[in-house]
Short mmCIF file of C-alpha atoms in Angstrom, two decimals:
data_model
loop_
_atom_site.label_atom_id
_atom_site.label_comp_id
_atom_site.label_asym_id
_atom_site.label_seq_id
_atom_site.Cartn_x
_atom_site.Cartn_y
_atom_site.Cartn_z
CA MET A 1 36.44 109.82 115.04
CA ALA A 2 38.44 112.30 117.10
CA LYS A 3 36.58 114.08 119.88
CA PRO A 4 37.91 117.07 121.83
CA ASP A 5 38.82 114.92 124.82
CA ASP A 6 40.18 112.09 122.80
CA PRO A 7 43.73 111.27 123.93
CA GLU A 8 44.69 111.12 120.26
CA THR A 9 43.97 114.81 119.94
CA ARG A 10 45.28 116.01 123.28
CA ARG A 11 48.93 115.22 123.11
CA ALA A 12 50.36 118.76 123.33
CA PRO A 13 51.47 118.90 126.97
CA GLU A 14 52.24 122.64 127.52
CA VAL A 15 48.84 123.39 129.04
CA SER A 16 47.15 120.30 130.30
CA ARG A 17 43.57 119.84 129.32
CA ARG A 18 42.50 119.92 132.94
CA ASP A 19 44.34 123.22 133.61
CA PHE A 20 42.57 124.66 130.63
CA LEU A 21 39.19 123.43 131.82
CA ARG A 22 39.72 124.86 135.30
CA GLY A 23 39.54 128.32 133.78
CA THR A 24 36.25 127.71 131.99
CA GLY A 25 32.59 127.92 132.83
CA ALA A 26 30.62 126.58 135.75
CA VAL A 27 29.00 123.70 133.92
CA ILE A 28 32.27 121.99 133.22
CA SER A 29 33.82 122.84 136.58
CA ALA A 30 31.05 120.99 138.41
CA GLY A 31 32.65 117.77 137.27
CA ILE A 32 36.08 118.95 138.40
CA VAL A 33 34.81 119.86 141.85
CA ALA A 34 33.36 116.41 142.20
CA GLY A 35 36.75 115.06 141.26
CA SER A 36 38.65 117.06 143.87
CA GLU A 37 36.19 116.11 146.60
CA VAL A 38 36.94 112.53 145.84
CA LEU A 39 40.61 113.38 146.03
CA GLN A 40 40.23 114.69 149.59
CA ALA A 41 38.50 111.51 150.66
CA LYS A 42 41.51 109.41 149.75
CA ASP A 43 43.23 107.22 152.29
CA THR A 44 40.50 107.65 154.87
CA SER A 45 39.64 103.97 154.87
CA ALA A 46 41.88 100.98 155.28
CA GLY A 47 40.49 99.41 152.11
CA ALA A 48 41.40 99.70 148.45
CA LYS A 49 42.86 103.05 147.48
CA ILE A 50 40.93 105.44 145.31
CA LEU A 51 43.07 106.18 142.28
CA GLY A 52 42.95 109.19 139.97
CA PRO A 53 41.79 111.33 138.38
CA ASP A 54 45.46 112.12 137.68
CA LYS A 55 47.96 109.63 136.34
CA VAL A 56 48.72 106.54 138.34
CA PRO A 57 51.26 103.77 137.72
CA ILE A 58 49.75 100.95 135.68
CA ALA A 59 51.47 97.71 134.68
CA LEU A 60 50.10 95.77 131.73
CA ARG A 61 51.10 92.30 130.54
CA ILE A 62 51.14 92.70 126.80
CA ASN A 63 52.28 90.05 124.35
CA GLY A 64 54.30 88.33 127.06
CA THR A 65 56.11 91.34 128.50
CA THR A 66 55.22 93.71 131.31
CA LYS A 67 54.85 97.35 130.35
CA SER A 68 54.94 100.01 133.06
CA LEU A 69 52.88 103.06 132.26
CA SER A 70 51.58 106.17 133.91
CA LEU A 71 47.93 106.67 132.96
CA GLU A 72 44.77 108.33 134.16
CA PRO A 73 42.17 105.77 135.27
CA ARG A 74 39.83 106.91 132.49
CA VAL A 75 42.23 105.74 129.75
CA THR A 76 40.90 102.72 127.90
CA LEU A 77 43.06 99.75 127.06
CA LEU A 78 42.70 100.69 123.39
CA ASP A 79 44.06 104.19 123.97
CA ALA A 80 46.87 102.82 126.13
CA LEU A 81 47.89 100.41 123.37
CA ARG A 82 47.68 102.93 120.56
CA ASN A 83 48.90 106.12 122.21
CA GLU A 84 51.31 104.95 124.86
CA LEU A 85 52.69 101.70 123.49
CA GLU A 86 52.60 102.42 119.76
CA LEU A 87 50.68 99.21 119.23
CA THR A 88 48.33 100.52 116.57
CA GLY A 89 47.10 97.19 115.27
CA ALA A 90 43.90 97.40 117.29
CA LYS A 91 41.84 100.06 115.53
CA LYS A 92 39.65 102.77 116.96
CA VAL A 93 36.55 102.77 114.79
CA CYS A 94 33.25 102.97 116.68
CA ASP A 95 34.81 103.42 120.13
CA ARG A 96 31.51 102.22 121.60
CA ALA A 97 31.73 98.44 121.95
CA THR A 98 29.97 97.63 118.72
CA CYS A 99 32.24 97.13 115.70
CA GLY A 100 35.04 94.83 116.89
CA ALA A 101 37.94 96.64 115.18
CA CYS A 102 39.64 97.07 118.58
CA THR A 103 39.46 93.36 119.48
CA VAL A 104 42.35 92.02 121.55
CA ILE A 105 42.58 88.78 123.49
CA ILE A 106 42.48 89.14 127.27
CA ALA A 107 43.17 86.01 129.31
CA GLY A 108 42.35 83.87 126.29
CA LYS A 109 39.07 85.59 125.46
CA PRO A 110 38.37 88.20 122.80
CA ALA A 111 37.38 91.60 124.18
CA TYR A 112 36.70 95.09 122.87
CA SER A 113 39.69 97.07 124.12
CA CYS A 114 37.71 100.31 123.65
CA SER A 115 35.44 99.44 126.55
CA VAL A 116 37.99 98.08 129.00
CA LEU A 117 39.85 100.53 131.20
CA ALA A 118 43.61 99.96 131.12
CA ILE A 119 43.61 100.07 134.92
CA GLU A 120 41.23 97.12 135.17
CA ALA A 121 43.19 95.06 132.64
CA GLN A 122 46.19 94.87 134.96
CA GLY A 123 47.38 91.42 135.90
CA ARG A 124 45.82 89.77 132.86
CA GLU A 125 47.59 88.47 129.76
CA ILE A 126 46.76 90.72 126.82
CA ALA A 127 47.54 89.61 123.27
CA THR A 128 47.42 92.03 120.34
CA VAL A 129 47.64 91.38 116.62
CA GLU A 130 51.30 92.48 116.67
CA ALA A 131 52.25 89.27 118.47
CA LEU A 132 50.66 86.87 115.99
CA ALA A 133 53.36 86.65 113.33
CA GLN A 134 56.39 84.75 114.60
CA GLY A 135 59.88 85.07 113.16
CA GLY A 136 58.65 86.90 110.07
CA LYS A 137 56.11 84.18 109.34
CA LEU A 138 52.43 85.08 109.35
CA HIS A 139 50.10 83.23 111.70
CA PRO A 140 47.85 80.78 109.78
CA VAL A 141 44.87 83.09 110.41
CA GLN A 142 46.73 86.06 108.91
CA GLN A 143 47.92 83.98 105.95
CA ALA A 144 44.37 82.72 105.39
CA PHE A 145 43.07 86.32 105.28
CA VAL A 146 45.67 87.09 102.57
CA ASP A 147 44.94 83.90 100.62
CA ASN A 148 41.17 84.43 100.66
CA ASP A 149 41.18 88.15 99.97
CA ALA A 150 39.33 88.54 103.25
CA GLN A 151 39.67 92.29 103.46
CA GLN A 152 38.99 95.36 101.43
CA CYS A 153 39.71 98.64 103.17
CA GLY A 154 41.41 96.69 105.95
CA TYR A 155 40.21 98.69 108.92
CA CYS A 156 38.29 95.84 110.51
CA THR A 157 40.95 93.26 109.65
CA PRO A 158 43.19 93.25 112.77
CA GLY A 159 40.13 92.97 115.00
CA PHE A 160 38.70 90.21 112.85
CA VAL A 161 42.03 88.37 112.86
CA MET A 162 42.17 88.45 116.66
CA ALA A 163 38.53 87.39 116.98
CA CYS A 164 39.24 84.51 114.54
CA LYS A 165 42.33 83.46 116.47
CA ALA A 166 40.40 83.34 119.76
CA PHE A 167 37.51 81.57 118.06
CA LEU A 168 39.70 78.87 116.49
CA ASP A 169 41.55 78.26 119.74
CA LYS A 170 38.18 77.32 121.19
CA HIS A 171 36.57 75.70 118.11
CA PRO A 172 39.27 73.89 116.12
CA ASN A 173 36.66 72.21 113.84
CA PRO A 174 34.05 74.90 113.29
CA SER A 175 30.94 74.67 111.12
CA VAL A 176 30.05 77.64 108.93
CA GLU A 177 27.17 78.38 111.32
CA GLN A 178 29.59 78.42 114.28
CA VAL A 179 31.92 80.75 112.39
CA ARG A 180 29.07 83.19 111.74
CA LYS A 181 27.94 83.12 115.34
CA GLY A 182 31.46 83.17 116.77
CA LEU A 183 32.48 86.23 114.74
CA GLY A 184 29.18 88.06 115.16
CA GLY A 185 30.92 90.67 117.30
CA ASN A 186 32.91 92.06 114.37
CA LEU A 187 31.57 94.23 111.59
CA CYS A 188 32.96 94.84 108.09
CA ARG A 189 31.44 97.77 106.26
CA CYS A 190 33.01 96.56 103.00
CA GLY A 191 31.09 93.32 103.34
CA THR A 192 33.96 90.83 103.05
CA TYR A 193 32.22 88.26 105.23
CA VAL A 194 32.31 85.50 102.62
CA GLY A 195 36.08 85.80 102.28
CA ILE A 196 36.48 85.91 106.04
CA THR A 197 34.41 82.75 106.48
CA HIS A 198 36.60 80.97 103.92
CA ALA A 199 39.71 82.27 105.66
CA VAL A 200 38.58 80.91 109.03
CA LEU A 201 37.88 77.48 107.56
CA GLN A 202 41.28 77.43 105.83
CA ALA A 203 43.07 78.53 108.98
CA ALA A 204 41.23 75.85 110.96
CA LYS A 205 42.62 73.18 108.64
CA GLN A 206 46.14 74.55 108.75
CA MET A 207 46.23 75.07 112.50
CA LYS A 208 45.26 71.45 113.07
CA GLY A 209 48.24 70.45 110.91
CA GLY A 210 50.89 71.78 113.29
CA ARG A 211 51.19 73.34 116.71
CA ALA A 212 53.86 75.83 115.66
CA HIS A 213 51.55 78.74 116.33
CA ALA A 214 49.39 77.26 119.03
CA MET B 1 36.27 110.73 128.44
CA GLN B 2 35.43 112.52 131.69
CA PRO B 3 38.21 112.53 134.30
CA LEU B 4 37.35 109.97 136.92
CA ASP B 5 38.57 108.14 139.96
CA TYR B 6 38.77 104.38 140.15
CA VAL B 7 38.71 102.00 143.03
CA ALA B 8 38.54 98.22 143.21
CA PRO B 9 37.31 97.25 146.68
CA ARG B 10 37.76 93.65 147.81
CA ASN B 11 34.66 93.27 149.92
CA LEU B 12 31.04 94.29 149.96
CA ALA B 13 31.25 96.47 153.09
CA GLU B 14 33.98 98.57 151.50
CA ALA B 15 32.00 99.01 148.27
CA LEU B 16 28.88 100.01 150.22
CA GLY B 17 30.94 102.48 152.26
CA LEU B 18 32.19 104.08 149.04
CA LEU B 19 28.67 104.25 147.60
CA LYS B 20 27.40 105.85 150.79
CA ALA B 21 30.19 108.43 150.79
CA LYS B 22 29.94 109.31 147.11
CA GLY B 23 26.23 108.85 146.46
CA ASP B 24 25.11 109.26 142.89
CA ARG B 25 28.52 110.51 141.75
CA ALA B 26 29.77 106.95 142.09
CA ARG B 27 28.83 104.15 139.75
CA VAL B 28 29.41 100.43 140.02
CA LEU B 29 31.59 99.03 137.21
CA SER B 30 31.23 95.42 136.12
CA GLY B 31 31.86 94.56 132.47
CA GLY B 32 31.68 98.23 131.49
CA THR B 33 30.19 97.51 128.09
CA ASP B 34 27.39 100.00 128.77
CA LEU B 35 28.91 102.18 131.48
CA ILE B 36 32.24 103.02 129.82
CA VAL B 37 30.47 103.94 126.59
CA GLN B 38 27.89 106.09 128.43
CA VAL B 39 30.61 107.95 130.32
CA ARG B 40 32.65 108.54 127.20
CA GLU B 41 29.60 109.86 125.37
CA ASP B 42 28.71 112.10 128.34
CA LYS B 43 25.37 110.39 128.77
CA ARG B 44 26.24 109.83 132.40
CA ARG B 45 28.38 111.88 134.80
CA VAL B 46 30.53 109.66 136.96
CA ALA B 47 33.21 110.90 139.38
CA LEU B 48 34.15 107.49 140.77
CA MET B 49 34.01 104.07 139.20
CA ILE B 50 33.77 101.31 141.77
CA ASP B 51 35.07 98.18 140.06
CA VAL B 52 33.29 95.38 141.92
CA LYS B 53 34.85 92.43 140.10
CA ARG B 54 37.13 91.61 143.04
CA ILE B 55 34.24 91.21 145.47
CA PRO B 56 33.54 87.48 145.93
CA GLU B 57 29.74 87.83 146.24
CA LEU B 58 29.54 89.69 142.94
CA MET B 59 31.50 86.96 141.12
CA GLU B 60 29.74 84.02 142.75
CA LEU B 61 28.30 81.34 140.49
CA ARG B 62 26.93 78.52 142.59
CA PHE B 63 24.32 75.99 141.55
CA GLU B 64 22.75 73.70 144.10
CA ALA B 65 20.52 71.21 142.31
CA GLY B 66 17.07 71.12 143.85
CA ARG B 67 17.59 74.53 145.38
CA GLY B 68 18.77 77.09 142.93
CA LEU B 69 21.43 79.22 141.32
CA THR B 70 23.22 82.12 142.92
CA LEU B 71 24.40 84.29 140.07
CA GLY B 72 26.70 87.12 141.15
CA ALA B 73 25.78 90.41 139.54
CA SER B 74 29.18 90.77 137.82
CA VAL B 75 29.56 87.24 136.46
CA PRO B 76 30.15 87.56 132.71
CA CYS B 77 27.57 85.96 130.38
CA TYR B 78 29.94 83.36 128.96
CA GLN B 79 30.27 81.63 132.33
CA LEU B 80 26.61 80.67 132.07
CA TYR B 81 26.79 78.94 128.70
CA GLU B 82 30.16 77.34 129.40
CA SER B 83 28.63 75.42 132.31
CA PRO B 84 26.91 72.21 131.10
CA GLU B 85 24.74 71.92 134.22
CA LEU B 86 23.46 75.48 133.83
CA VAL B 87 22.78 74.93 130.14
CA LYS B 88 20.56 72.03 131.17
CA ALA B 89 18.83 73.72 134.12
CA TYR B 90 18.29 77.27 132.85
CA PRO B 91 17.66 77.19 129.09
CA GLY B 92 15.98 80.62 129.01
CA LEU B 93 18.93 82.30 130.71
CA ILE B 94 21.32 80.57 128.32
CA ASP B 95 19.35 81.82 125.29
CA ALA B 96 19.74 85.38 126.58
CA ALA B 97 23.42 84.98 127.53
CA GLU B 98 24.19 83.78 124.01
CA LEU B 99 22.61 86.68 122.23
CA ILE B 100 23.62 89.71 124.27
CA GLY B 101 26.08 91.36 121.89
CA GLY B 102 28.83 89.30 120.27
CA LYS B 103 31.46 87.12 121.95
CA GLN B 104 33.49 90.14 122.98
CA ILE B 105 30.49 91.53 124.89
CA GLN B 106 29.55 88.17 126.38
CA ASN B 107 33.07 87.75 127.73
CA ARG B 108 32.75 90.97 129.73
CA ALA B 109 29.09 91.90 130.18
CA SER B 110 27.10 90.58 133.12
CA PHE B 111 23.41 89.98 133.73
CA GLY B 112 23.73 92.28 136.74
CA GLY B 113 25.02 95.11 134.56
CA ASN B 114 22.34 94.50 131.94
CA VAL B 115 19.66 94.61 134.64
CA CYS B 116 21.06 97.73 136.35
CA ASN B 117 21.29 99.51 133.01
CA SER B 118 17.52 98.90 133.04
CA SER B 119 16.85 99.24 129.35
CA PRO B 120 13.27 98.28 128.44
CA ALA B 121 14.86 96.15 125.70
CA ALA B 122 17.43 94.38 127.94
CA ASP B 123 17.68 90.76 126.82
CA SER B 124 18.50 89.27 130.21
CA ILE B 125 15.43 90.62 132.00
CA PRO B 126 12.54 88.75 130.30
CA ALA B 127 14.65 85.57 130.63
CA LEU B 128 15.23 86.24 134.33
CA ILE B 129 11.52 86.97 134.80
CA ALA B 130 10.63 83.71 133.06
CA HIS B 131 12.96 81.88 135.44
CA SER B 132 11.45 83.66 138.50
CA ALA B 133 14.71 85.32 139.55
CA VAL B 134 14.98 87.38 142.71
CA CYS B 135 17.43 90.29 143.01
CA ARG B 136 19.53 90.48 146.16
CA ILE B 137 20.28 94.10 146.93
CA ALA B 138 22.69 95.34 149.58
CA GLY B 139 22.70 98.80 151.13
CA ALA B 140 24.03 100.54 154.19
CA GLY B 141 20.94 99.44 156.12
CA GLY B 142 21.22 95.75 155.21
CA THR B 143 20.00 93.59 152.37
CA ARG B 144 16.64 93.18 150.68
CA GLU B 145 15.20 91.00 147.97
CA VAL B 146 13.18 92.23 145.01
CA PRO B 147 11.55 90.02 142.38
CA ILE B 148 13.19 90.79 139.03
CA GLU B 149 9.87 91.86 137.47
CA ASP B 150 9.68 94.68 140.05
CA PHE B 151 13.30 95.83 139.67
CA CYS B 152 12.93 98.28 136.78
CA VAL B 153 10.66 101.27 137.20
CA GLY B 154 11.22 103.11 133.91
CA PRO B 155 13.65 103.37 131.01
CA GLY B 156 17.12 103.41 132.65
CA LYS B 157 15.51 103.57 136.10
CA ASN B 158 15.28 100.95 138.82
CA VAL B 159 14.57 100.48 142.52
CA LEU B 160 18.23 100.85 143.60
CA LYS B 161 18.80 103.77 145.95
CA ALA B 162 22.01 105.80 145.62
CA ASN B 163 23.70 103.85 148.41
CA GLU B 164 22.54 100.42 147.28
CA MET B 165 23.94 97.87 144.88
CA LEU B 166 22.76 94.70 143.22
CA VAL B 167 24.80 91.82 144.61
CA SER B 168 23.37 88.72 142.97
CA PHE B 169 20.33 86.94 141.62
CA PHE B 170 18.80 83.86 143.11
CA ILE B 171 17.09 81.69 140.53
CA PRO B 172 15.17 78.69 141.84
CA SER B 173 15.92 75.24 140.50
CA PRO B 174 13.41 74.32 137.82
CA PRO B 175 10.97 71.49 138.54
CA VAL B 176 10.78 68.37 136.35
CA ARG B 177 9.11 68.66 132.92
CA PHE B 178 10.22 72.29 132.83
CA GLY B 179 11.05 74.21 129.69
CA ALA B 180 11.99 77.82 129.00
CA HIS B 181 12.99 79.91 126.03
CA TYR B 182 13.99 83.49 125.32
CA LEU B 183 13.98 84.94 121.85
CA ARG B 184 13.86 88.37 120.33
CA PHE B 185 13.16 89.92 116.99
CA ILE B 186 15.91 92.00 115.39
CA PRO B 187 16.23 92.96 111.74
CA ARG B 188 19.85 91.73 111.66
CA ASN B 189 21.27 88.34 112.60
CA GLU B 190 23.51 89.51 115.44
CA MET B 191 24.42 92.42 117.64
CA ASP B 192 21.22 94.41 117.70
CA ILE B 193 18.70 95.76 120.16
CA ALA B 194 15.44 93.85 120.49
CA VAL B 195 12.43 95.25 118.66
CA VAL B 196 10.52 92.84 120.89
CA GLY B 197 11.88 90.23 123.29
CA CYS B 198 9.92 87.36 124.80
CA GLY B 199 10.87 84.96 127.57
CA VAL B 200 8.67 82.11 128.71
CA SER B 201 8.92 79.22 131.12
CA LEU B 202 6.48 76.44 131.78
CA GLU B 203 5.96 73.20 133.58
CA LEU B 204 3.98 70.35 132.02
CA SER B 205 1.85 67.71 133.67
CA ARG B 206 3.14 64.14 133.93
CA ASP B 207 1.38 63.15 130.69
CA HIS B 208 2.62 66.33 128.93
CA ARG B 209 -0.97 67.26 128.11
CA LYS B 210 -1.54 70.15 130.46
CA PHE B 211 0.30 73.22 131.65
CA VAL B 212 1.01 73.04 135.36
CA ARG B 213 2.09 76.66 135.25
CA ALA B 214 3.54 79.15 132.82
CA ARG B 215 5.21 82.53 132.88
CA ILE B 216 5.49 84.93 129.98
CA ALA B 217 7.70 88.02 130.01
CA LEU B 218 8.11 90.70 127.36
CA GLY B 219 10.85 93.20 126.54
CA ALA B 220 10.82 96.44 124.52
CA VAL B 221 7.04 96.85 124.59
CA ALA B 222 6.62 98.99 127.72
CA PRO B 223 8.74 101.41 129.82
CA THR B 224 10.07 98.34 131.65
CA PRO B 225 10.29 94.63 130.85
CA LEU B 226 6.90 93.10 131.70
CA LEU B 227 5.58 90.01 133.38
CA VAL B 228 2.36 89.07 131.61
CA GLU B 229 0.16 88.52 134.66
CA SER B 230 -2.70 86.99 132.69
CA ALA B 231 -0.45 84.09 131.62
CA ALA B 232 -1.18 82.57 135.03
CA ALA B 233 -4.49 81.52 133.46
CA LEU B 234 -2.59 78.87 131.47
CA GLN B 235 -2.60 76.73 134.60
CA ASN B 236 -4.39 73.42 133.97
CA GLN B 237 -5.06 74.36 130.35
CA GLU B 238 -4.53 71.81 127.65
CA VAL B 239 -1.24 71.96 125.72
CA SER B 240 -2.55 72.84 122.27
CA GLU B 241 -2.17 75.38 119.48
CA GLU B 242 -5.44 76.88 120.64
CA THR B 243 -4.15 77.51 124.14
CA ILE B 244 -0.91 78.90 122.69
CA ALA B 245 -2.92 81.29 120.52
CA ARG B 246 -4.91 82.44 123.57
CA ALA B 247 -1.69 83.04 125.48
CA ALA B 248 -0.33 85.08 122.57
CA LEU B 249 -3.45 87.23 122.65
CA ALA B 250 -3.07 87.73 126.39
CA ALA B 251 0.56 88.82 125.86
CA GLN B 252 -0.53 91.25 123.14
CA GLY B 253 -3.07 92.66 125.57
CA ALA B 254 -0.40 93.25 128.20
CA ALA B 255 2.02 94.99 125.81
CA ARG B 256 2.04 98.79 125.80
CA PRO B 257 4.43 99.46 122.93
CA ILE B 258 5.48 102.78 121.50
CA THR B 259 6.49 103.74 117.97
CA ASP B 260 10.19 104.50 117.56
CA MET B 261 13.08 104.02 115.14
CA ARG B 262 12.99 100.25 115.63
CA GLY B 263 9.32 99.74 114.85
CA THR B 264 5.80 101.04 115.15
CA ALA B 265 3.55 100.19 118.09
CA GLU B 266 1.31 98.17 115.78
CA TYR B 267 4.25 96.18 114.41
CA ARG B 268 5.53 95.50 117.90
CA ARG B 269 2.13 94.29 119.07
CA HIS B 270 2.02 91.91 116.12
CA LEU B 271 5.51 90.66 116.96
CA VAL B 272 4.48 90.00 120.56
CA GLY B 273 1.94 87.49 119.27
CA VAL B 274 4.41 85.80 116.92
CA LEU B 275 7.23 85.60 119.46
CA THR B 276 5.01 84.40 122.31
CA LYS B 277 3.81 81.49 120.18
CA ARG B 278 7.33 80.59 119.09
CA ALA B 279 8.67 80.84 122.61
CA LEU B 280 5.90 78.66 124.03
CA ARG B 281 6.33 76.00 121.33
CA LYS B 282 10.07 75.82 121.94
CA ALA B 283 9.65 75.73 125.71
CA ILE B 284 7.08 72.92 125.39
CA GLU B 285 9.51 70.98 123.21
CA ARG B 286 12.22 71.47 125.83
CA ALA B 287 9.90 70.48 128.68
CA LYS B 288 9.04 67.25 126.89
CA GLU B 289 12.73 66.44 126.45
CA ALA B 290 13.58 67.35 130.04
#
């Protein structure tokens, strides 16, 4: 859901949000003062540089290519993908590390992109659902979701697909119990879990058949 | 989300210098599964996030058989259960690592973060108490060690001063005929906050008939996770259903639960009895196999 400070709702650049806030009451400005104090302290030590709160250059390895961006340190990987890179496969649903709709694969492991800062994801291989289909052909996990009617409204689906992909890479011969446990980090409000379980088992069989998508 | 600064120091001294300079406006970032959500929801004001995942001590995972495990505060949960020797040596910790959130959480979240978040319902803490973990804390004035059962002082509150940080846990190597278990009650199958959590560890005599020692820890039934002091009385007691029932009563006596959205105080006290028995039975089974 959109909040006032949500990057999705603060795209109009004429007056930056921070400029606007500078003119408002004392309660909010306390946070800004803290920010500018930090700014003054920069470069005083020989160690790692303090970055922010304004935009800094950030390079992300996404689906095999390096993307150079300019982002504030507070921007999450999910917001960077959706708002800066137009990769809207990962969905913003709970935005609080609970539902799994924003799942991407970071360095081979599924992660909630809503609770990873883009700045800390630098230097790691990030895979999103957009990279799964190859040459117009769906990945076996995607095809299995279609074949087993493993979605209803579809909002949780890209996150589920990525969680399934990461799960099957690690467990090529899963039991139903392992599937349930392995996908416990994704929620479907429509309740399509039975279809999803079937889809995972089908995809497991097909992925063992060929390494085309490995 | 609040505007914030970010820094990723590469050594402990640098991180401590930053904490000293920024005080309580700075916050240590590990997996971020609690912190990033709290900052976004304005439950915590943070001007500077100090990402400590590049500091070697925080990412250390070193097991010396016969001595113990050094578990860096930022080591993600999955690294525990992906290590066969840790699965064997620290069953209670593994139980907790496998049920904190789903896979996506376990791939990021650390025991150190879970402990510093200091929720009374934190899953890692009763397991760490059962395994007699010690917290290694670093500050500007040097380092100190605090037993895990003394780390939390209230909901969301702990012994860390503004210029201190948790660096690692030291968890002694278990003796022979040792078993441990952590379990919790939640109304769902996955991804929930404990209504009650219970961690136990025990050591059996050579003939498996007596307890050499036992520890029982509870979560979500007091302002902080609890060590049940009276469980020390299990020493030299016979391994029997009767003794287990007495231990469950002792645990119920130690619990000081409240009524909230997850359950009434009465319900929680009942669960303490049920979970303590289950945890002890499982730990005994594991000790016999060990």
